[in-house]
Amino acid sequence: MTVTKRKKDPKWIEEESLMCHQCQRNDKGRVVRCRACKRKRYCIPCLNNWYPHTKEDDVAEACPVCRGNCNCKACLRLDAPNEELKNLHLQVSEAEKVEHSKYLLQLLLPYLEQLEEEQVIEKQMEAKLQGVLLPELKIEEADCNENERVYCDNCRTSIFDCHRSCPECYFDLCIVCCREIRDGHLQGEMGGDIQYINRGIKYLHGGEEVVNVATEAIPKDDGWSRCGWTANEDGSIPCPRCKGGSCHRILELKSIFSDYKISELLKKAEEIAKAYNLKDVSQTHAELCSCSNSENNIDVKNNSSRRAASREDSIDNYIYCPRARDIEYGDLKHFQCHWIKGEPVIVTNVLECASGLSWEPLVMWRAFRQMKNTKHDSRLEVKAIDCLDWCEADINIHQFFTGYSNGRTDWRLWPQLLKLKDWPPSTQFEKCLPRHGAEFISCLPFKEYTHPREGILNLAVKLPVGSLKPDMGPKTYIAYGVAQELGRGDSVTKLHCDMSDAVNVLTHTAEVKLTSGSLATIEKLKQEHLEQDNRELFGNAKVVKNVIGTVTACNLPNTGASIDKEINGEVADQSIGLCSEKLDDLNYQPVGCNGGTMPHEQNFPSEYQLVKGEDEKVNEDCCRYHGEPSFLPRDKLEDCEASDGGALWDIFRRQDVPKLEEYLKKHYKEFRHVFCSPLPQVVHPIHDQTFYLTTEHKSRLKEEYGIEPWTFIQKLGDAVFIPAGCPHQVRNLKQMLEEFVELVSKHKACHLLGAFNMLLIWSLEQHYRIFPLTE
């Protein structure tokens, strides 16, 4: 038999061929043959390298190609998601659509009434200014295209309908800001310009303030100022851009929809609510959920609850935490019971619901690189944030991923913790990585809310074709991390508050072991940091030269250089240099998800208690918190011991925000941000995104103000639902890769984000078609 005929012989392919599907080589020895398709086989080296958690028997039963999770070049090159994924689409019956529509109407009706009231107040003011009766008022329609989003020039939130605009310079002001300026307490944009001093690279680790070269960033200039900007006595509002000039203009009332659009919607909504006898949702969900017993106490025997706080006289210390495979249809109502109260929810093991496609960062990079063609652009350089000085810098993407696997240190051998946000860009994620995009959607729980295209309770889905839709994801967050709290340079997402709900899935973790020498260096530098903090707290810091650079709190400065810091004009030595090798030529061993061993060190931080193991090594399962802080219950201590923990979350309740803000304003001088500089001021305690509350600060917060967050460990495969309006922060305990999508539900802070109102309007219009009124 000739070679050509032999390659086409099914029996030879099934029984004799040694060609590995992954590497396309036949010289690596033994292969595992698939009994399902009888055509594919994988060599042992490839299985060990690229499928380290898959058993040979499982591969023989059904190979990665049959399972839909093969990550070879050819399969990654497929420019389409795997449509055979069983959980990729949301199946909803017509009866369920009607029930969901009723539920949404119950939730949205109060907000619609609020919108109507706000607009009527502004229309009454305009009628008074024009000297006409309200029914006679004619409002000019704004010149706004369907795919154009209008923003308030003061608060930067989107405008959905009535607003005031300057006919000369097109300065736009939302009606909430109109009310505030008339009341004399106009608030500004979230965040703001804060000045930070670049004191030089030595200062980052406790050295003196020496600056040789620095560049002053150009402050933001909008061409107007809030200083002295007030409403006139008659209630009219002058344009701040034109005020005092030759074109002294008054802001005119404009509308995007027709005059009575909101009124008509409200009338229809009230008719439907009356016809279907819809009850108040808040009263409906006031009933006890299955987490509680008859005495209104949490049933600790319920496996779907996890304790996350120790508040006294509170029934919300537990978080609803079901397992993904255990979720049934009726659990959606249970989820809504917690969600409507603004409580976070954790769904565990969601990756079990997908095909098992690898989320190894280098696998994703290979997939991204294989998709490079005329339709997909590829960038070798990306911007990463260094968590020590909070500055952006350029880094080769392969170098970043190598550091993810092996770790990086700076010039003082301090762990260099980097964060890579939104790679690939969220607008291109599903285009550049279609298989990973489909994999992520298939594992999302409660798809009625989370599915970015089919979620019937996700208001963002309701926008009509052709309209400008908000970017809801999926988005990727990749970061380095270490288990111990460093105090400075920790890999964290600082305290912030989102205006949309979100679900965050931890898809991959990896551990980089710290050597005994590294641990000793960390302890030495932590002491230098402490001495510097004490020095500056009492105002005794020695300043050689100061150079001020202005940066926006929410927009980090870009050094415009490599991620490697420079000392006296020379690039600081890194433990991981630039990687010039081609990825396919590397003998890359993917990092497993399970924790390994960590060398013993006598000077290990006191908050941990270590137990010696064999060969002077300590398994991370032996790590224990020494003592039990009041804000950290016992069951979370057990979570901290788990080897698959990836991120430490703190989520605050909405009702605790005023006290939290008060604490931050009181203690802001104890925090550092850009260039490791102490915070010089606070524009907005939460929206500045300049604070991370350490263990010590959380303890003092509870002492002084009696509040604490829900605190829990996110493990591999956990999906964390974060309600809008709840301030939260995250510290990465390991190298980690997360995927998240935003969703718009009732919890969107509609008084802050006008886009919610637009979604509300379109949503109601669609739902009226589902259950029209009958005679």
mmCIF file of C-alpha atoms in Angstrom, residues 565-685:
data_model
loop_
_atom_site.group_PDB
_atom_site.id
_atom_site.type_symbol
_atom_site.label_atom_id
_atom_site.label_comp_id
_atom_site.label_asym_id
_atom_site.label_seq_id
_atom_site.Cartn_x
_atom_site.Cartn_y
_atom_site.Cartn_z
ATOM 1 C CA LYS A 565 12.064 51.372 35.804
ATOM 2 C CA GLU A 566 15.158 53.534 35.273
ATOM 3 C CA ILE A 567 17.695 54.477 37.915
ATOM 4 C CA ASN A 568 20.175 57.208 36.988
ATOM 5 C CA GLY A 569 19.366 56.698 33.325
ATOM 6 C CA GLU A 570 19.910 52.940 33.384
ATOM 7 C CA VAL A 571 17.209 50.313 33.132
ATOM 8 C CA ALA A 572 16.781 48.484 36.421
ATOM 9 C CA ASP A 573 17.585 44.781 36.256
ATOM 10 C CA GLN A 574 14.539 42.541 36.115
ATOM 11 C CA SER A 575 14.313 38.914 37.029
ATOM 12 C CA ILE A 576 12.539 38.351 33.701
ATOM 13 C CA GLY A 577 14.083 40.067 30.693
ATOM 14 C CA LEU A 578 12.628 40.720 27.291
ATOM 15 C CA CYS A 579 11.603 37.514 25.590
ATOM 16 C CA SER A 580 12.672 37.213 21.983
ATOM 17 C CA GLU A 581 11.886 33.525 21.560
ATOM 18 C CA LYS A 582 8.932 32.541 19.457
ATOM 19 C CA LEU A 583 6.153 31.074 21.526
ATOM 20 C CA ASP A 584 5.870 27.933 19.458
ATOM 21 C CA ASP A 585 9.615 27.263 19.911
ATOM 22 C CA LEU A 586 9.371 27.387 23.682
ATOM 23 C CA ASN A 587 9.009 24.246 25.721
ATOM 24 C CA TYR A 588 6.192 25.889 27.608
ATOM 25 C CA GLN A 589 4.705 24.118 30.582
ATOM 26 C CA PRO A 590 1.285 25.619 31.391
ATOM 27 C CA VAL A 591 0.894 26.553 35.016
ATOM 28 C CA GLY A 592 -1.612 24.414 36.858
ATOM 29 C CA CYS A 593 -4.495 25.771 38.872
ATOM 30 C CA ASN A 594 -3.641 23.894 42.058
ATOM 31 C CA GLY A 595 -1.353 25.436 44.613
ATOM 32 C CA GLY A 596 2.113 24.050 45.165
ATOM 33 C CA THR A 597 4.647 24.332 47.954
ATOM 34 C CA MET A 598 6.251 27.454 49.356
ATOM 35 C CA PRO A 599 9.711 27.562 50.963
ATOM 36 C CA HIS A 600 9.806 28.044 54.721
ATOM 37 C CA GLU A 601 11.096 31.354 56.028
ATOM 38 C CA GLN A 602 11.505 32.329 59.666
ATOM 39 C CA ASN A 603 10.757 35.973 58.942
ATOM 40 C CA PHE A 604 7.437 35.237 57.269
ATOM 41 C CA PRO A 605 4.809 37.914 58.057
ATOM 42 C CA SER A 606 3.346 37.647 61.531
ATOM 43 C CA GLU A 607 -0.233 37.496 60.282
ATOM 44 C CA TYR A 608 0.487 33.958 59.077
ATOM 45 C CA GLN A 609 1.421 30.982 61.193
ATOM 46 C CA LEU A 610 3.555 28.459 59.326
ATOM 47 C CA VAL A 611 4.125 24.816 60.113
ATOM 48 C CA LYS A 612 7.299 23.053 58.931
ATOM 49 C CA GLY A 613 6.901 20.311 56.390
ATOM 50 C CA GLU A 614 9.295 17.965 54.693
ATOM 51 C CA ASP A 615 12.541 19.449 53.332
ATOM 52 C CA GLU A 616 11.850 22.738 55.145
ATOM 53 C CA LYS A 617 8.920 23.448 52.812
ATOM 54 C CA VAL A 618 5.461 24.463 53.822
ATOM 55 C CA ASN A 619 2.420 23.584 51.772
ATOM 56 C CA GLU A 620 0.088 26.523 51.378
ATOM 57 C CA ASP A 621 -2.667 24.429 52.911
ATOM 58 C CA CYS A 622 -0.724 24.811 56.161
ATOM 59 C CA CYS A 623 -0.929 28.616 56.020
ATOM 60 C CA ARG A 624 -3.247 29.936 58.715
ATOM 61 C CA TYR A 625 -4.220 33.432 59.727
ATOM 62 C CA HIS A 626 -2.799 34.023 63.189
ATOM 63 C CA GLY A 627 -5.727 35.221 65.256
ATOM 64 C CA GLU A 628 -9.191 36.038 64.013
ATOM 65 C CA PRO A 629 -9.938 39.679 63.166
ATOM 66 C CA SER A 630 -13.420 40.753 64.162
ATOM 67 C CA PHE A 631 -14.453 41.376 60.578
ATOM 68 C CA LEU A 632 -13.344 37.948 59.303
ATOM 69 C CA PRO A 633 -15.547 35.041 60.399
ATOM 70 C CA ARG A 634 -14.260 31.520 60.903
ATOM 71 C CA ASP A 635 -15.644 30.091 57.673
ATOM 72 C CA LYS A 636 -13.739 32.672 55.634
ATOM 73 C CA LEU A 637 -10.583 31.644 57.441
ATOM 74 C CA GLU A 638 -11.211 28.195 56.008
ATOM 75 C CA ASP A 639 -11.636 29.807 52.593
ATOM 76 C CA CYS A 640 -8.259 31.537 52.984
ATOM 77 C CA GLU A 641 -6.707 28.135 53.545
ATOM 78 C CA ALA A 642 -8.060 26.762 50.271
ATOM 79 C CA SER A 643 -5.435 26.245 47.604
ATOM 80 C CA ASP A 644 -7.725 27.429 44.812
ATOM 81 C CA GLY A 645 -8.465 30.871 46.277
ATOM 82 C CA GLY A 646 -7.619 33.568 43.751
ATOM 83 C CA ALA A 647 -8.975 36.927 44.931
ATOM 84 C CA LEU A 648 -10.055 38.577 48.179
ATOM 85 C CA TRP A 649 -13.231 40.645 47.774
ATOM 86 C CA ASP A 650 -14.692 43.368 49.981
ATOM 87 C CA ILE A 651 -18.161 44.620 48.970
ATOM 88 C CA PHE A 652 -19.908 47.316 51.020
ATOM 89 C CA ARG A 653 -23.640 47.703 51.445
ATOM 90 C CA ARG A 654 -25.308 50.678 49.801
ATOM 91 C CA GLN A 655 -26.636 51.964 53.103
ATOM 92 C CA ASP A 656 -23.096 52.073 54.524
ATOM 93 C CA VAL A 657 -21.733 54.398 51.827
ATOM 94 C CA PRO A 658 -22.129 57.675 53.826
ATOM 95 C CA LYS A 659 -20.137 56.304 56.777
ATOM 96 C CA LEU A 660 -17.544 54.799 54.456
ATOM 97 C CA GLU A 661 -17.067 58.142 52.717
ATOM 98 C CA GLU A 662 -16.769 59.888 56.067
ATOM 99 C CA TYR A 663 -14.039 57.488 57.177
ATOM 100 C CA LEU A 664 -12.066 57.966 53.953
ATOM 101 C CA LYS A 665 -12.271 61.760 54.200
ATOM 102 C CA LYS A 666 -11.022 61.551 57.778
ATOM 103 C CA HIS A 667 -8.077 59.223 57.076
ATOM 104 C CA TYR A 668 -7.161 60.046 53.463
ATOM 105 C CA LYS A 669 -3.651 61.257 54.396
ATOM 106 C CA GLU A 670 -2.770 57.699 55.433
ATOM 107 C CA PHE A 671 -3.115 56.397 51.865
ATOM 108 C CA ARG A 672 -0.793 56.491 48.847
ATOM 109 C CA HIS A 673 -1.515 56.382 45.141
ATOM 110 C CA VAL A 674 0.343 57.544 42.004
ATOM 111 C CA PHE A 675 4.162 57.631 42.384
ATOM 112 C CA CYS A 676 3.539 56.183 45.891
ATOM 113 C CA SER A 677 2.707 59.750 46.901
ATOM 114 C CA PRO A 678 0.454 60.387 49.890
ATOM 115 C CA LEU A 679 -2.993 61.531 48.832
ATOM 116 C CA PRO A 680 -2.954 65.335 48.809
ATOM 117 C CA GLN A 681 -6.746 65.692 48.630
ATOM 118 C CA VAL A 682 -10.032 63.920 48.009
ATOM 119 C CA VAL A 683 -12.425 64.929 45.250
ATOM 120 C CA HIS A 684 -14.795 62.007 45.782
ATOM 121 C CA PRO A 685 -13.816 59.294 48.289
#
